């Protein structure tokens, strides 16, 4: 079925193991005899994997700051659009698609195991938005170990974030190390729009950080420079990433242009790496 030849290799599905039931799992995959041992709380499912040419796992920023924005447009909206675009590209190539999320400081890392199909993309979007159906990951000594330990084989790993967090260079070095085994690239969400606040008459303004809980009083002039400082910060992140051999795609607010640019970038890279 479909308009192009299947890219799958192999004769069928391989049994991977047992795990707890997650939202989006088919009821036909439930191992009922095994579930009786847990008194059906939780349900236990059999996990299978069909050999394919590649896995695509998006590593997405789910920190509280991404839920902020202006005029009802949060930074997280652009990240979710990137997840959907990359996910549908994976569906086109019949690749398995998964999601990993992180918060500020990378203390809370969770994931959705790669699977195939449009329903999996929808499940990943709901998991990113609501934080439900995510599998909590064990803490590792480094970010590269946390991400790499989740992958069962060489994968395409787009990292989607505004990169407005402390010590981004350390994170980029970890990704560069991971890039030696997997195919890693950055999708930088241009977040300057979220800091282009309306002009105010007050001479001093108190700003509140949703992630640290700290507040700071700044002048009206400093407030007006925030958007420019964000652009400079993200420009620096992009330069550092390229110096480390990581490819970078910068996305703005224009939905059509962003979707076209990301689709072309991912599909060209997928074909080149396939």
PDB file of N, CA and C in Angstrom, residues 9 13 53-54 56 66 73 76 89 99 117-118 128 139 156 166 177 187 215 219 225 228 253 260 266 274:
ATOM      1  N   UNK A   9      13.697  -3.415   5.554  1.00  0.00           N
ATOM      2  CA  UNK A   9      14.493  -4.585   5.239  1.00  0.00           C
ATOM      3  C   UNK A   9      14.117  -5.684   6.226  1.00  0.00           C
ATOM      4  N   UNK A  13       8.749  -8.722  12.130  1.00  0.00           N
ATOM      5  CA  UNK A  13       8.991  -8.009  13.369  1.00  0.00           C
ATOM      6  C   UNK A  13       9.848  -8.846  14.310  1.00  0.00           C
ATOM      7  N   UNK A  53      15.440   1.312   7.751  1.00  0.00           N
ATOM      8  CA  UNK A  53      16.706   1.937   7.364  1.00  0.00           C
ATOM      9  C   UNK A  53      17.220   2.905   8.415  1.00  0.00           C
ATOM     10  N   UNK A  54      16.352   3.495   9.231  1.00  0.00           N
ATOM     11  CA  UNK A  54      16.818   4.473  10.212  1.00  0.00           C
ATOM     12  C   UNK A  54      15.744   4.744  11.245  1.00  0.00           C
ATOM     13  N   UNK A  56      14.375   7.950  13.679  1.00  0.00           N
ATOM     14  CA  UNK A  56      14.419   9.401  13.813  1.00  0.00           C
ATOM     15  C   UNK A  56      13.898   9.736  15.199  1.00  0.00           C
ATOM     16  N   UNK A  66       9.990  27.773  27.401  1.00  0.00           N
ATOM     17  CA  UNK A  66       9.449  27.592  26.052  1.00  0.00           C
ATOM     18  C   UNK A  66       7.938  27.759  26.026  1.00  0.00           C
ATOM     19  N   UNK A  73       1.441  33.509  21.306  1.00  0.00           N
ATOM     20  CA  UNK A  73       2.291  32.604  20.524  1.00  0.00           C
ATOM     21  C   UNK A  73       3.479  32.194  21.393  1.00  0.00           C
ATOM     22  N   UNK A  76       7.155  27.246  22.514  1.00  0.00           N
ATOM     23  CA  UNK A  76       6.864  25.817  22.395  1.00  0.00           C
ATOM     24  C   UNK A  76       6.027  25.500  21.158  1.00  0.00           C
ATOM     25  N   UNK A  89       7.899  13.646   8.003  1.00  0.00           N
ATOM     26  CA  UNK A  89       8.965  13.257   7.078  1.00  0.00           C
ATOM     27  C   UNK A  89       9.377  11.810   7.332  1.00  0.00           C
ATOM     28  N   UNK A  99      10.592  10.441  20.426  1.00  0.00           N
ATOM     29  CA  UNK A  99      10.757  11.763  21.023  1.00  0.00           C
ATOM     30  C   UNK A  99      11.492  11.643  22.347  1.00  0.00           C
ATOM     31  N   UNK A 117       4.350   5.287  11.998  1.00  0.00           N
ATOM     32  CA  UNK A 117       3.011   5.711  11.633  1.00  0.00           C
ATOM     33  C   UNK A 117       2.626   7.099  12.090  1.00  0.00           C
ATOM     34  N   UNK A 118       1.558   7.607  11.474  1.00  0.00           N
ATOM     35  CA  UNK A 118       1.064   8.946  11.810  1.00  0.00           C
ATOM     36  C   UNK A 118       0.567   9.024  13.250  1.00  0.00           C
ATOM     37  N   UNK A 128       4.576  15.825  24.141  1.00  0.00           N
ATOM     38  CA  UNK A 128       5.333  17.065  24.302  1.00  0.00           C
ATOM     39  C   UNK A 128       4.474  18.157  24.928  1.00  0.00           C
ATOM     40  N   UNK A 139      19.135   9.050  35.171  1.00  0.00           N
ATOM     41  CA  UNK A 139      20.195  10.042  35.042  1.00  0.00           C
ATOM     42  C   UNK A 139      21.514   9.367  34.685  1.00  0.00           C
ATOM     43  N   UNK A 156      18.943   9.310  13.329  1.00  0.00           N
ATOM     44  CA  UNK A 156      18.934  10.730  12.980  1.00  0.00           C
ATOM     45  C   UNK A 156      18.358  11.480  14.175  1.00  0.00           C
ATOM     46  N   UNK A 166      21.761  28.195  30.493  1.00  0.00           N
ATOM     47  CA  UNK A 166      23.139  28.400  30.936  1.00  0.00           C
ATOM     48  C   UNK A 166      24.073  27.368  30.304  1.00  0.00           C
ATOM     49  N   UNK A 177      30.082  15.183  20.453  1.00  0.00           N
ATOM     50  CA  UNK A 177      30.577  13.837  20.780  1.00  0.00           C
ATOM     51  C   UNK A 177      29.576  12.777  20.317  1.00  0.00           C
ATOM     52  N   UNK A 187      18.128  22.385  15.431  1.00  0.00           N
ATOM     53  CA  UNK A 187      17.055  23.253  14.932  1.00  0.00           C
ATOM     54  C   UNK A 187      16.879  24.347  15.985  1.00  0.00           C
ATOM     55  N   UNK A 215      13.739  36.997  40.505  1.00  0.00           N
ATOM     56  CA  UNK A 215      13.231  38.213  39.875  1.00  0.00           C
ATOM     57  C   UNK A 215      14.362  39.240  39.820  1.00  0.00           C
ATOM     58  N   UNK A 219      15.950  48.434  33.878  1.00  0.00           N
ATOM     59  CA  UNK A 219      15.480  49.718  33.365  1.00  0.00           C
ATOM     60  C   UNK A 219      14.659  49.514  32.098  1.00  0.00           C
ATOM     61  N   UNK A 225      16.193  46.262  25.032  1.00  0.00           N
ATOM     62  CA  UNK A 225      17.323  45.611  24.358  1.00  0.00           C
ATOM     63  C   UNK A 225      17.283  44.085  24.439  1.00  0.00           C
ATOM     64  N   UNK A 228      17.265  42.040  21.083  1.00  0.00           N
ATOM     65  CA  UNK A 228      18.555  42.083  20.422  1.00  0.00           C
ATOM     66  C   UNK A 228      19.577  41.194  21.107  1.00  0.00           C
ATOM     67  N   UNK A 253       9.164  32.609  12.908  1.00  0.00           N
ATOM     68  CA  UNK A 253       7.739  32.465  13.201  1.00  0.00           C
ATOM     69  C   UNK A 253       6.895  32.123  11.977  1.00  0.00           C
ATOM     70  N   UNK A 260       8.507  24.476   5.124  1.00  0.00           N
ATOM     71  CA  UNK A 260       9.191  24.167   3.860  1.00  0.00           C
ATOM     72  C   UNK A 260      10.688  23.988   4.085  1.00  0.00           C
ATOM     73  N   UNK A 266      15.446  18.191   6.236  1.00  0.00           N
ATOM     74  CA  UNK A 266      15.409  16.830   6.788  1.00  0.00           C
ATOM     75  C   UNK A 266      15.415  15.791   5.683  1.00  0.00           C
ATOM     76  N   UNK A 274      20.996   8.127   4.032  1.00  0.00           N
ATOM     77  CA  UNK A 274      20.388   6.817   3.941  1.00  0.00           C
ATOM     78  C   UNK A 274      21.255   5.816   3.193  1.00  0.00           C
TER      79      UNK A 274
END
